[in-house]
Coordinates of C-alpha atoms and ligand atoms in Angstrom, one line a residue:
M14 CA 18.7 3.0 69.1
Q15 CA 20.5 5.7 70.9
L16 CA 24.1 4.9 69.9
Y17 CA 24.3 1.5 71.5
C18 CA 21.0 0.9 73.5
P19 CA 17.3 1.6 73.1
S20 CA 17.3 4.6 75.3
L21 CA 19.8 6.3 77.7
T22 CA 17.0 7.8 79.8
Q23 CA 14.1 5.3 79.9
Y24 CA 14.5 1.8 81.0
K25 CA 13.9 -0.5 77.9
R26 CA 15.5 -3.8 77.2
L27 CA 17.4 -4.1 73.9
K28 CA 15.5 -6.2 71.3
T29 CA 17.6 -9.2 70.4
L30 CA 16.9 -12.4 68.3
E31 CA 15.4 -15.2 70.1
V32 CA 17.6 -18.2 70.7
K33 CA 16.5 -21.7 71.7
I34 CA 18.8 -23.8 74.0
G35 CA 17.0 -27.1 74.6
D36 CA 13.6 -26.0 75.9
L37 CA 15.0 -22.6 77.2
L38 CA 14.3 -19.4 75.3
L39 CA 16.8 -16.7 75.5
G40 CA 16.9 -13.1 74.0
N41 CA 13.8 -11.3 72.5
F42 CA 12.6 -10.0 76.0
N43 CA 12.7 -13.4 77.6
P44 CA 13.7 -13.1 81.2
I45 CA 17.5 -12.5 81.7
R46 CA 18.8 -16.1 82.1
I47 CA 21.3 -17.0 84.9
Q48 CA 24.2 -19.5 84.3
T49 CA 27.4 -20.8 85.8
M50 CA 30.1 -23.4 85.1
T51 CA 31.3 -26.3 86.9
T52 CA 34.7 -26.6 88.4
T53 CA 35.1 -30.4 88.6
N54 CA 37.2 -32.7 86.3
T55 CA 34.7 -33.4 83.4
M56 CA 36.0 -37.0 83.4
D57 CA 34.6 -37.4 86.9
T58 CA 31.0 -37.9 85.9
M59 CA 29.5 -38.1 89.4
A60 CA 31.3 -35.1 90.8
T61 CA 30.3 -33.1 87.9
V62 CA 26.7 -34.3 88.1
E63 CA 26.5 -33.5 91.8
Q64 CA 28.0 -29.9 91.4
S65 CA 25.6 -29.3 88.4
I66 CA 22.7 -30.2 90.6
R67 CA 23.8 -28.0 93.3
C68 CA 24.0 -25.2 90.6
I69 CA 20.6 -26.0 89.3
E70 CA 18.9 -26.1 92.6
A71 CA 20.5 -22.8 93.5
G72 CA 18.8 -21.4 90.3
A73 CA 21.1 -21.9 87.4
E74 CA 19.3 -22.1 84.1
L75 CA 22.2 -23.2 82.1
V76 CA 25.3 -25.2 83.3
R77 CA 28.6 -25.0 81.4
I78 CA 31.1 -27.7 81.5
T79 CA 34.6 -27.7 80.1
A80 CA 35.5 -30.0 77.2
P81 CA 39.3 -29.6 76.6
S82 CA 39.6 -32.7 74.5
K83 CA 37.7 -35.5 72.8
N84 CA 37.5 -37.6 75.9
E85 CA 35.7 -34.9 78.0
A86 CA 33.5 -34.0 75.1
E87 CA 32.4 -37.7 74.9
N88 CA 31.8 -37.9 78.6
L89 CA 29.4 -35.1 78.4
L90 CA 26.9 -37.8 77.3
N91 CA 27.3 -39.7 80.5
I92 CA 26.9 -36.5 82.5
K93 CA 23.8 -35.5 80.5
N94 CA 22.3 -39.0 80.8
E95 CA 22.9 -39.1 84.6
L96 CA 21.3 -35.6 85.0
R97 CA 18.3 -36.5 82.9
K98 CA 17.9 -39.8 84.7
R99 CA 17.7 -37.9 87.9
G100 CA 15.0 -35.5 86.4
Y101 CA 17.2 -32.5 85.6
T102 CA 16.5 -31.1 82.2
T103 CA 18.6 -27.8 82.4
P104 CA 20.5 -27.3 79.2
L105 CA 24.2 -28.0 79.3
V106 CA 26.9 -26.1 77.5
A107 CA 30.3 -27.4 76.4
D108 CA 33.1 -25.0 77.0
I109 CA 35.7 -25.3 74.1
H110 CA 39.0 -23.8 73.5
F111 CA 41.4 -24.8 70.8
T112 CA 39.9 -28.1 69.9
P113 CA 37.4 -28.2 67.0
N114 CA 37.2 -32.0 67.3
A115 CA 35.9 -31.7 70.9
A116 CA 33.5 -29.1 69.8
E117 CA 32.1 -31.3 67.0
I118 CA 31.6 -34.1 69.3
A119 CA 30.0 -32.0 72.0
A120 CA 27.6 -30.2 69.6
R121 CA 26.0 -33.5 69.0
I122 CA 25.4 -34.2 72.7
V123 CA 24.7 -31.0 74.7
E124 CA 22.3 -28.1 74.0
K125 CA 24.9 -25.4 73.4
V126 CA 28.6 -25.1 72.7
R127 CA 30.8 -22.1 73.6
V128 CA 33.7 -21.4 71.3
N129 CA 36.4 -18.7 71.9
P130 CA 37.1 -17.0 68.6
G131 CA 40.6 -16.1 69.9
N132 CA 41.8 -19.8 70.1
Y133 CA 39.2 -22.0 68.3
V134 CA 41.3 -22.3 65.2
D135 CA 44.5 -20.3 66.2
K136 CA 47.5 -21.3 68.3
K137 CA 48.4 -18.2 70.3
K138 CA 52.0 -17.4 69.9
F139 CA 51.9 -13.8 71.1
E140 CA 53.4 -13.0 67.6
Q141 CA 53.1 -9.6 66.0
I142 CA 52.7 -10.3 62.3
D143 CA 51.9 -7.6 59.7
Y144 CA 49.2 -9.1 57.6
T145 CA 48.6 -7.7 54.2
D146 CA 44.8 -7.6 53.2
A147 CA 45.4 -10.6 51.0
E148 CA 47.0 -12.6 53.8
Y149 CA 44.2 -11.6 56.2
A150 CA 41.6 -12.7 53.8
E151 CA 43.5 -15.9 53.6
E152 CA 43.4 -16.4 57.4
I153 CA 39.6 -15.8 57.4
D154 CA 39.2 -18.4 54.7
R155 CA 41.3 -20.9 56.8
I156 CA 38.9 -20.1 59.8
R157 CA 35.9 -20.5 57.6
E158 CA 37.1 -24.0 56.6
R159 CA 37.6 -25.1 60.1
F160 CA 34.6 -23.4 61.7
T161 CA 32.0 -24.2 59.1
P162 CA 31.7 -28.0 60.0
L163 CA 30.8 -27.0 63.6
V164 CA 28.2 -24.5 62.3
K165 CA 26.7 -27.3 60.2
I166 CA 26.5 -29.8 63.1
C167 CA 24.8 -27.2 65.3
K168 CA 22.4 -26.5 62.6
E169 CA 21.6 -30.1 62.1
Y170 CA 21.3 -31.0 65.9
G171 CA 19.5 -27.7 66.8
T172 CA 22.4 -26.8 69.1
A173 CA 22.9 -23.3 70.1
M174 CA 26.3 -21.6 70.2
R175 CA 28.1 -18.9 72.1
I176 CA 30.9 -17.0 70.2
G177 CA 32.6 -15.9 73.4
T178 CA 35.4 -13.4 72.9
N179 CA 37.8 -12.9 75.8
H180 CA 39.9 -9.7 75.9
G181 CA 42.9 -11.6 77.1
S182 CA 42.9 -14.3 74.4
L183 CA 42.5 -12.5 71.2
S184 CA 44.3 -14.2 68.2
D185 CA 47.5 -13.0 67.0
R186 CA 45.8 -12.0 63.7
I187 CA 43.3 -9.7 65.6
M188 CA 46.0 -8.3 67.9
S189 CA 48.2 -7.5 64.9
R190 CA 45.4 -5.5 63.1
Y191 CA 43.3 -4.0 65.9
G192 CA 45.5 -4.3 69.0
D193 CA 44.3 -5.2 72.4
T194 CA 41.2 -3.1 72.0
A195 CA 37.3 -3.2 72.3
N196 CA 37.2 -2.9 68.5
G197 CA 39.5 -6.0 68.2
M198 CA 37.2 -8.0 70.6
V199 CA 34.2 -7.0 68.4
E200 CA 35.9 -7.9 65.1
S201 CA 37.1 -11.2 66.6
A202 CA 33.4 -12.2 67.2
M203 CA 32.1 -10.6 64.1
E204 CA 34.4 -12.8 61.9
F205 CA 32.9 -15.9 63.3
L206 CA 29.3 -14.5 63.3
R207 CA 29.6 -13.7 59.5
I208 CA 30.7 -17.2 58.8
A209 CA 27.8 -18.7 60.8
R210 CA 25.2 -16.2 59.1
N211 CA 26.5 -17.3 55.7
E212 CA 25.4 -20.8 56.6
S213 CA 22.0 -19.4 57.6
Y214 CA 22.7 -20.4 61.2
H215 CA 21.4 -18.0 63.8
N216 CA 21.1 -19.8 67.1
I217 CA 23.9 -17.7 68.4
I218 CA 24.7 -15.6 71.6
L219 CA 27.7 -13.4 71.9
S220 CA 29.9 -12.4 74.7
M221 CA 32.8 -9.8 75.2
K222 CA 34.4 -10.6 78.5
S223 CA 37.3 -8.9 80.1
S224 CA 38.6 -8.7 83.6
N225 CA 38.6 -5.0 83.3
P226 CA 35.0 -3.7 83.5
Q227 CA 35.8 -0.6 81.6
V228 CA 37.0 -2.6 78.4
M229 CA 34.2 -5.1 78.9
V230 CA 31.4 -2.5 78.8
Q231 CA 32.9 -0.6 75.9
A232 CA 33.2 -3.8 73.9
Y233 CA 29.6 -4.9 74.4
R234 CA 28.4 -1.3 73.4
L235 CA 30.5 -1.5 70.3
L236 CA 29.2 -4.9 69.5
V237 CA 25.6 -3.8 69.7
Q238 CA 26.2 -0.9 67.5
T239 CA 28.2 -2.9 65.0
M240 CA 25.6 -5.6 64.7
D241 CA 22.8 -3.1 64.4
K242 CA 24.7 -1.2 61.6
E243 CA 25.7 -4.4 59.7
F244 CA 22.6 -6.6 60.1
G245 CA 19.9 -4.3 61.4
N246 CA 19.3 -6.6 64.4
C247 CA 21.3 -8.0 67.4
Y248 CA 22.0 -11.4 68.5
P249 CA 21.4 -12.1 72.3
L250 CA 24.2 -11.2 74.6
H251 CA 25.9 -13.1 77.5
L252 CA 27.4 -10.7 80.1
G253 CA 30.2 -11.3 82.4
V254 CA 33.4 -9.9 83.8
T255 CA 35.9 -12.6 83.5
E256 CA 38.5 -13.5 86.2
A257 CA 36.7 -11.1 88.7
G258 CA 38.3 -12.9 91.6
D259 CA 36.5 -13.7 94.8
G260 CA 34.7 -12.3 97.8
E261 CA 33.7 -8.7 98.0
D262 CA 35.9 -7.6 95.2
G263 CA 34.7 -10.2 92.7
R264 CA 31.1 -9.3 93.4
I265 CA 31.8 -5.6 93.1
K266 CA 33.7 -5.9 89.8
S267 CA 31.0 -8.2 88.4
A268 CA 28.1 -5.9 89.5
I269 CA 30.0 -2.8 88.0
G270 CA 30.5 -4.5 84.5
I271 CA 27.2 -6.4 84.3
G272 CA 25.2 -3.7 86.1
A273 CA 26.4 -0.9 83.8
L274 CA 25.1 -2.7 80.8
L275 CA 21.8 -4.0 82.4
E276 CA 21.0 -0.4 83.4
D277 CA 20.9 0.4 79.6
G278 CA 18.8 -2.7 78.8
I279 CA 21.7 -4.7 77.4
G280 CA 22.0 -8.4 78.3
D281 CA 19.9 -11.6 77.9
T282 CA 21.9 -13.9 80.1
I283 CA 24.6 -13.4 82.8
R284 CA 27.4 -15.3 84.6
V285 CA 29.1 -13.9 87.6
S286 CA 32.7 -15.6 87.6
L287 CA 33.9 -16.0 91.1
T288 CA 36.8 -17.9 92.5
E289 CA 34.3 -19.8 94.6
D290 CA 32.2 -22.8 94.2
P291 CA 29.9 -22.1 91.3
E292 CA 26.7 -22.5 93.2
F293 CA 27.8 -19.3 95.2
E294 CA 27.6 -17.3 91.9
I295 CA 24.0 -17.8 91.5
P296 CA 22.7 -15.7 94.3
V297 CA 24.8 -12.8 93.0
C298 CA 23.3 -13.3 89.6
K299 CA 19.8 -13.3 91.0
D300 CA 20.5 -10.1 93.1
L301 CA 21.8 -8.3 89.9
V302 CA 18.8 -9.5 87.7
K303 CA 16.0 -8.6 90.2
R304 CA 17.0 -4.9 90.1
Y305 CA 15.6 -4.8 86.6
N306 CA 12.6 -7.1 86.8
E307 CA 10.4 -4.3 88.1
R308 CA 12.2 -1.3 86.6
E309 CA 9.8 -0.5 83.9
K310 CA 6.9 -0.8 86.2
K311 CA 8.5 1.4 89.0
T312 CA 9.3 4.2 86.5
A313 CA 6.0 4.0 84.7
D314 CA 4.3 6.9 86.8
Q315 CA 7.4 8.9 87.4
T316 CA 8.2 12.0 85.5
A317 CA 10.2 11.1 82.5
I318 CA 13.9 11.9 82.5
P319 CA 14.4 14.4 79.6
A320 CA 15.6 12.8 76.5
I321 CA 19.2 13.3 75.6
E322 CA 19.9 15.3 72.4
K323 CA 23.6 15.2 72.4
I324 CA 26.0 12.8 74.1
P325 CA 29.0 14.9 75.1
Y326 CA 31.5 11.9 75.4
S327 CA 32.3 8.7 73.6
P328 CA 30.7 5.6 75.3
F329 CA 33.2 3.4 73.4
S330 CA 36.4 4.8 75.0
Y331 CA 37.4 6.3 78.4
A332 CA 37.9 9.9 79.1
R333 CA 37.4 11.5 82.5
R334 CA 34.8 14.4 82.5
E335 CA 36.9 17.8 82.6
S336 CA 36.4 19.4 85.9
F337 CA 38.2 22.4 87.7
E338 CA 40.1 21.9 90.9
V339 CA 38.4 22.7 94.3
S340 CA 40.7 21.8 97.2
N341 CA 41.8 18.0 96.6
M342 CA 38.9 17.3 94.1
G343 CA 38.3 17.6 90.4
K344 CA 40.9 18.1 87.7
K345 CA 43.5 15.5 88.0
H346 CA 42.8 14.4 91.6
V347 CA 41.7 10.9 92.2
P348 CA 38.0 10.6 93.4
V349 CA 37.8 11.3 97.0
V350 CA 35.9 9.1 99.5
I351 CA 33.3 10.6 101.9
A352 CA 32.4 8.6 105.1
D353 CA 28.9 9.3 106.3
F354 CA 28.6 9.5 110.0
M355 CA 25.3 11.4 110.1
Q356 CA 23.5 8.5 111.9
A357 CA 26.4 7.7 114.3
A358 CA 25.2 8.5 117.9
T359 CA 28.7 9.9 118.8
I360 CA 32.0 10.2 117.1
G361 CA 35.2 9.3 119.0
R362 CA 38.8 8.7 117.9
H363 CA 38.5 4.9 117.7
D364 CA 35.4 5.2 115.4
L365 CA 37.7 6.5 112.8
Q366 CA 39.5 3.1 112.6
A367 CA 36.6 1.9 110.4
I368 CA 37.5 4.5 107.8
G369 CA 41.2 3.9 107.8
Y370 CA 42.5 6.0 110.8
T371 CA 44.0 4.2 113.7
Y372 CA 44.8 6.2 116.7
N373 CA 47.8 5.4 118.9
E374 CA 47.2 6.8 122.4
A375 CA 50.8 6.2 123.6
T376 CA 52.3 8.4 120.8
D377 CA 49.2 10.5 120.2
K378 CA 49.6 9.8 116.4
W379 CA 47.4 8.6 113.7
N380 CA 48.3 5.7 111.4
I381 CA 46.7 6.3 108.1
S382 CA 45.9 3.4 105.7
D383 CA 45.8 3.4 101.9
G384 CA 42.0 3.0 102.2
A385 CA 41.4 6.1 104.5
A386 CA 38.5 8.2 103.7
D387 CA 39.1 11.9 102.7
Y388 CA 36.0 13.6 104.3
I389 CA 33.8 12.7 107.1
Y390 CA 30.0 13.9 107.0
T391 CA 28.7 14.5 110.5
G392 CA 25.4 16.1 109.9
N393 CA 24.8 18.5 112.8
K394 CA 27.4 16.8 115.1
K395 CA 30.6 18.4 116.5
I396 CA 33.8 16.5 116.9
D397 CA 35.7 17.2 120.2
F398 CA 39.2 16.0 119.3
A399 CA 41.9 16.9 116.8
L400 CA 41.4 15.0 113.5
P401 CA 44.2 13.5 111.4
G402 CA 45.5 16.1 109.0
T403 CA 44.2 14.4 105.9
L404 CA 40.6 14.1 107.1
K405 CA 38.3 17.0 106.7
V406 CA 34.7 17.5 108.1
I407 CA 31.5 18.2 106.0
C408 CA 28.6 19.3 108.2
D409 CA 25.3 20.9 107.7
Y410 CA 25.4 24.7 107.0
E411 CA 23.9 25.7 110.4
T412 CA 26.5 23.6 112.2
W413 CA 29.3 25.0 110.1
M414 CA 28.3 28.5 111.1
D415 CA 29.6 27.7 114.7
A416 CA 32.4 25.5 113.5
P417 CA 35.8 26.3 115.3
D418 CA 37.9 25.9 112.3
K419 CA 36.5 26.8 108.9
T420 CA 39.4 25.4 106.9
T421 CA 38.9 21.8 108.3
W422 CA 35.1 22.1 108.6
L423 CA 33.1 22.6 105.4
P424 CA 29.4 23.4 104.8
L425 CA 26.9 21.3 103.0
Y426 CA 23.9 23.2 101.6
Q427 CA 20.7 21.4 100.4
G428 CA 19.9 22.3 96.8
A429 CA 18.6 25.8 96.3
S430 CA 19.2 26.9 100.0
Y431 CA 22.8 27.5 98.8
L432 CA 21.6 30.6 97.1
L433 CA 19.6 31.9 100.1
H434 CA 22.5 31.8 102.5
N435 CA 25.0 34.8 102.6
E436 CA 27.6 33.0 104.7
R437 CA 29.7 30.6 102.6
S438 CA 33.1 29.1 102.7
A439 CA 35.6 31.1 100.7
V440 CA 37.2 27.9 99.3
L441 CA 34.8 25.0 99.3
N442 CA 31.0 24.6 99.5
F443 CA 29.3 21.3 99.0
V444 CA 25.8 21.6 97.5
S445 CA 23.5 18.6 97.5
V446 CA 21.4 18.4 94.3
D447 CA 18.7 15.8 93.4
A448 CA 19.0 15.5 89.7
N449 CA 15.3 14.7 89.6
S450 CA 14.0 17.8 91.3
S451 CA 12.2 20.6 89.6
D452 CA 14.7 23.1 90.5
A453 CA 17.8 21.1 89.5
S454 CA 18.3 23.0 86.2
E455 CA 17.9 26.4 87.9
I456 CA 20.6 25.6 90.5
L457 CA 22.9 24.8 87.6
Q458 CA 22.6 28.2 86.2
K459 CA 23.2 29.8 89.6
I460 CA 26.2 27.9 90.4
R461 CA 27.8 27.8 87.0
K462 CA 30.3 30.5 87.7
D463 CA 31.0 29.6 91.3
D464 CA 34.5 28.0 91.5
T465 CA 34.0 27.0 95.2
V466 CA 31.2 24.6 94.5
V467 CA 31.4 20.8 94.6
L468 CA 28.0 19.2 93.7
C469 CA 26.9 16.1 95.7
L470 CA 24.6 14.6 93.1
W471 CA 21.9 12.0 93.6
S472 CA 18.5 11.3 92.2
S473 CA 15.1 10.4 93.7
H474 CA 14.1 8.9 90.3
A475 CA 13.6 5.1 90.3
H476 CA 15.9 4.9 87.2
T477 CA 18.6 6.5 89.3
M478 CA 21.9 6.0 87.3
P479 CA 20.6 7.3 84.1
S480 CA 19.0 10.2 85.9
V481 CA 22.3 11.2 87.5
R482 CA 24.1 10.5 84.1
R483 CA 21.7 12.8 82.3
Y484 CA 22.3 15.6 84.7
I485 CA 26.1 15.2 84.3
M486 CA 25.8 15.3 80.5
E487 CA 23.9 18.5 80.9
L488 CA 26.9 19.9 82.9
M489 CA 29.2 18.8 80.1
N490 CA 27.0 20.2 77.4
Q491 CA 26.9 23.6 79.1
N492 CA 30.5 23.6 79.9
I493 CA 29.9 23.6 83.7
K494 CA 32.9 22.1 85.3
C495 CA 32.5 21.9 89.0
P496 CA 33.5 18.7 90.5
V497 CA 30.9 16.0 91.1
I498 CA 30.5 13.6 94.1
L499 CA 28.3 10.7 93.3
A500 CA 26.0 10.3 96.3
V501 CA 24.4 6.9 96.3
E502 CA 21.9 5.7 98.8
S503 CA 20.8 2.2 99.3
H504 CA 17.4 1.3 100.7
D505 CA 18.0 -2.5 100.3
D506 CA 17.3 -4.6 103.3
N507 CA 20.5 -6.6 103.3
I508 CA 24.1 -6.2 102.7
D509 CA 24.3 -8.3 99.5
D510 CA 21.8 -6.2 97.7
Q511 CA 23.5 -3.0 99.0
L512 CA 26.8 -4.2 97.6
I513 CA 25.3 -4.8 94.2
H514 CA 23.3 -1.5 94.3
F515 CA 26.3 0.7 95.2
S516 CA 28.5 -1.0 92.5
A517 CA 26.0 -0.8 89.7
E518 CA 24.9 2.7 90.4
A519 CA 28.2 4.4 91.1
G520 CA 30.4 2.1 89.0
A521 CA 28.5 2.6 85.8
L522 CA 29.2 6.4 86.1
F523 CA 32.9 6.1 87.0
L524 CA 33.4 3.7 84.0
D525 CA 32.3 6.7 81.8
G526 CA 34.6 9.1 83.5
M527 CA 32.0 10.8 85.6
G528 CA 32.6 11.4 89.2
D529 CA 35.1 13.1 91.4
G530 CA 34.2 11.5 94.6
I531 CA 32.0 8.8 96.1
W532 CA 29.6 9.1 99.0
L533 CA 27.6 5.9 100.0
M534 CA 24.7 5.9 102.3
N535 CA 22.7 3.1 103.9
D536 CA 20.6 2.2 106.8
P537 CA 23.1 0.8 109.3
S538 CA 20.6 -1.4 111.1
K539 CA 20.7 -3.6 107.9
L540 CA 24.0 -4.9 108.8
V541 CA 22.2 -7.4 111.1
N542 CA 20.7 -9.1 108.1
A543 CA 24.1 -9.8 106.7
Q544 CA 25.2 -11.5 109.8
V545 CA 22.3 -14.0 109.5
S546 CA 22.5 -14.5 105.8
G547 CA 25.0 -17.3 106.3
R548 CA 27.6 -15.9 103.8
T549 CA 31.1 -15.4 104.8
Y550 CA 32.6 -13.4 102.1
L551 CA 32.3 -10.1 103.8
E552 CA 34.6 -9.7 106.9
T553 CA 33.0 -6.4 107.9
K554 CA 33.0 -5.4 111.4
S555 CA 30.9 -2.3 111.2
N556 CA 28.7 -0.6 108.8
H557 CA 31.3 2.3 108.4
Q558 CA 33.9 -0.3 107.5
F559 CA 31.6 -2.0 105.0
I560 CA 30.8 1.4 103.3
N561 CA 34.4 2.6 103.4
N562 CA 35.7 -0.8 101.9
T563 CA 32.9 -0.8 99.3
S564 CA 33.8 2.8 98.2
F565 CA 37.5 2.1 97.7
S566 CA 36.7 -1.2 96.0
I567 CA 34.4 0.5 93.5
L568 CA 37.1 3.1 92.6
Q569 CA 39.7 0.2 92.3
A570 CA 37.4 -1.9 90.1
T571 CA 36.8 1.1 87.9
R572 CA 40.5 1.9 87.9
T573 CA 40.0 5.4 89.0
R574 CA 41.7 5.1 92.3
I575 CA 44.2 2.4 93.2
S576 CA 44.5 1.7 96.8
K577 CA 45.3 -2.0 97.1
T578 CA 46.6 -5.1 95.3
E579 CA 44.5 -6.3 92.5
Y580 CA 43.7 -10.0 92.0
I581 CA 42.7 -11.5 88.7
S582 CA 41.9 -15.1 89.4
C583 CA 40.0 -17.4 87.2
P584 CA 36.9 -19.2 88.5
S585 CA 38.7 -22.6 87.7
C586 CA 37.1 -25.3 85.8
G587 CA 37.7 -29.0 84.8
R588 CA 41.2 -27.9 83.5
T589 CA 42.4 -26.8 86.9
L590 CA 44.8 -29.3 88.6
F591 CA 45.2 -27.5 92.0
D592 CA 42.9 -25.9 94.6
L593 CA 42.6 -22.5 93.2
Q594 CA 40.5 -21.1 96.0
E595 CA 43.0 -22.1 98.6
T596 CA 46.0 -21.0 96.5
T597 CA 44.4 -17.6 95.8
A598 CA 43.9 -17.1 99.5
K599 CA 47.5 -18.0 100.3
I600 CA 48.9 -15.7 97.6
R601 CA 46.6 -12.9 98.9
A602 CA 47.9 -13.3 102.4
V603 CA 51.5 -12.7 101.4
T604 CA 51.0 -10.1 98.7
N605 CA 48.1 -7.9 99.9
H606 CA 50.5 -5.0 100.8
L607 CA 51.5 -4.5 97.2
K608 CA 49.3 -1.5 96.4
G609 CA 48.6 -1.2 92.7
V610 CA 50.2 -4.5 91.7
K611 CA 48.1 -6.8 89.6
I612 CA 48.5 -10.5 90.4
A613 CA 46.9 -13.2 88.3
I614 CA 46.2 -16.7 89.5
M615 CA 45.1 -18.9 86.7
G616 CA 44.1 -22.5 86.6
C617 CA 45.6 -23.7 83.4
I618 CA 48.5 -23.0 81.0
V619 CA 46.2 -23.4 77.9
N620 CA 44.2 -20.4 78.6
G621 CA 45.7 -18.7 81.7
P622 CA 48.7 -16.8 80.2
G623 CA 46.5 -15.2 77.5
E624 CA 43.5 -14.5 79.7
M625 CA 45.4 -12.8 82.5
A626 CA 45.7 -9.9 80.1
D627 CA 47.3 -6.9 81.9
A628 CA 48.5 -8.6 85.1
D629 CA 52.0 -7.7 86.4
F630 CA 52.7 -11.1 87.7
G631 CA 51.0 -14.4 86.9
Y632 CA 50.9 -17.8 88.8
V633 CA 49.6 -20.4 86.3
G634 CA 48.9 -24.1 86.7
S635 CA 51.0 -25.8 84.0
G636 CA 50.6 -29.4 84.6
P637 CA 50.2 -32.1 87.5
G638 CA 52.2 -30.6 90.4
K639 CA 53.6 -27.9 88.2
I640 CA 53.3 -24.0 88.4
T641 CA 54.7 -21.5 85.8
L642 CA 55.5 -18.0 87.2
Y643 CA 55.2 -15.0 84.9
K644 CA 56.3 -11.4 84.9
G645 CA 53.9 -9.7 82.6
K646 CA 53.8 -12.1 79.6
E647 CA 57.3 -13.2 80.1
M648 CA 57.8 -16.7 81.6
L649 CA 60.1 -16.7 84.6
T650 CA 60.3 -20.2 85.9
V651 CA 58.5 -23.5 86.3
I652 CA 58.2 -24.9 89.9
Ligands
SF4_720 S1 42.0 -20.1 83.0 FE1 40.9 -21.2 84.6 S2 38.7 -21.1 84.1 FE2 39.9 -20.6 82.2 S3 40.1 -22.6 81.2 FE3 42.0 -22.3 82.5 S4 41.5 -23.3 84.4 FE4 39.5 -23.0 83.3

C-alpha cells in the first residue's frame, strides 16, 4: 500500500473484503457496482416500485429507498414483494437517519440498510461540548447499546449495512473533538465499525460523502489508511459526492470526486447524486465506471510509469504546489483558462463570445464575463482585430516570430524544441511537455532555472492522470517551481464521456493542489453526437463554449477559482415535500449572478440543515407547505 492505495503509478484496484447483498457480491475485485436512490414517497408503493424499475432497467444494481419512520420501514415489504412479483430481484437498501426502530424493522425486510453514524443515535443540536475522555467513552457505550441490536439483526438475517458518514451531519460529539474535518468523518465511521466488528459482523460497506470533492477525497484516503493500519484490511467503499446539484455542474463535481478515487483504484460501488430523476444518474455512473474497466489491459504493454519514492505533499490535506509567478500565472494567481482555437477555420470578434467576450459594435467595446478565458491558442493562425485587454494569444513558435505585438502574442514550443530555438519571449514562454516521453526528464533539467517558462503538461500514457501527477511530483522533489498548465485532451466520441474525462483527469490534480491553469482539447465534430444523445442538461451552443464552461466548472468544483454561484442541492428522496428540481431551477434563475455565494436547496429539515455544510444560504423544506430559510447555520424565518 502506497499511503492510501495499492499504487500511485500503476492502475490496480484496492483489495477489499467481499460483502454479499442479496445475490450481489461487492468488494474484493468484483465489478464496481452502480446504484441510486428513489425520490418517491415510500408510502406510495406503486410510485416507488415504478421508479425503482426505471432505475433497474437503466442499470442500477442496488436501489435505495428512504425509511424515515416505522411506517415507511414496514412498507418496504410491500415494495419488495411487488418488485419480486414483477421479476425484479435487485437488492433494496433502506436509508435510515435518526430512527433505530425503523432500521431494525427494515433490516429484517431488505438486503441492506444504510445508517448515518452522525445521526443514528445522536440528535444534532449543533452544540460545542467539551467531553472529557471518560464522558467520551460513556458516549461510545451509549452508541454501542443502541447500535448493537441492529448489528445482531443484520447478522441473523444476512443483511448488509453501509456505515455512511456525511461531512455535513457529523455528531456534536465528533465535531467537538475532531471538528468539521476528514479526520472527524473517518473517526465517526470507525466508532460504528469497531462496534460491528466486536460482534463479528463484517457485511459492511463504508462511505465518506461531502458536497466538497476536496474533503470527500481526503476522507476516503484517510479511511483506507486508517482501516489498513488498524485491521490490516479494508471494507468495501461506496463513493459519492453528496448534494452535487444538477446538470453539468452536478456531473462535473461527481466525476471529480469519484474519478479522483477510482483513478487510484479506490471504490467498489458508486452513486452520482443529482437533483434530477434517479434514472438519469445511472448513465453518468456507467460513463465513470467504464473508464476503468479496460485500464489494466490498456496499460499492460505501455512503459511503466516510474515508481514514486517520495510523495512531496500530504494527500490528506490541501496545499497548493508552490510555483513562481510568470505574468498572471503561478504563485497566488488563480488557475488560468486557455481556450483552444487551433481547429477553428477563422477567428472573428463574435467567435470570442463563446469564451466570455461579447463585442458591442456600436460602442466598439468588449463586455467581459466572469467566465472569460485568459488565453486563446490559435496554432498558426493570426487575428486581425484588436483583442480585449484581458485576453492574450498563444501561438506556435514560427507564427510568433512574425507576430506584430510580442507582449500580447506568446510562443508555444514543443518539448525539446524550446532548447533549439534562440528566439524566445523575454517574459513568457509556453513549453508543451509529454510526461510520458523519453526526453521529459532531460527537458526538466534544461528549464529548471528559466523563470520565463510555463509548462503545458500532458501525457500520452493510458494511465494519464497518474503519469502527469508523477511528473509534477518530480518537479516538487527537485524544487522546480515553474507554473504548470494541465493540458487534457479527450478522444471520447460523445460529449457526456468528454465531460467525465476532463473532470476526472484535471479535477483529480487540482484537488491535490497541482495546476496553475487548464487547457482542454477535443474533437469539435463530436458535439454532433451530444445533440442526438437525447439529453438536455447541456445547453451548449458551440464546442468552444462547452470547453470554456467545463474549464471554469472544474475550477469552481475544485474550489481553485470561483466564477459563479455555487448550488448545493440534495437529490431529494421520500422525505421531500416539494418539487426540488423545479424549485432549484427557480432559485437558480434569480440568484445566478451572485458569484461565489453558496446556496443550498435541501428537501427536508431533518437532514437538510446539517448536510448543507458550508453553504452561505439555505432553503430547506420544513413541513407540508413550509420552507425555512437559513443564513449559514442560523435560522432566519419560516415561510
Ligand atoms: S436532505 Fe434531501 S436527500 Fe437528504 S434526507 Fe432530506 S430530502 Fe432526502
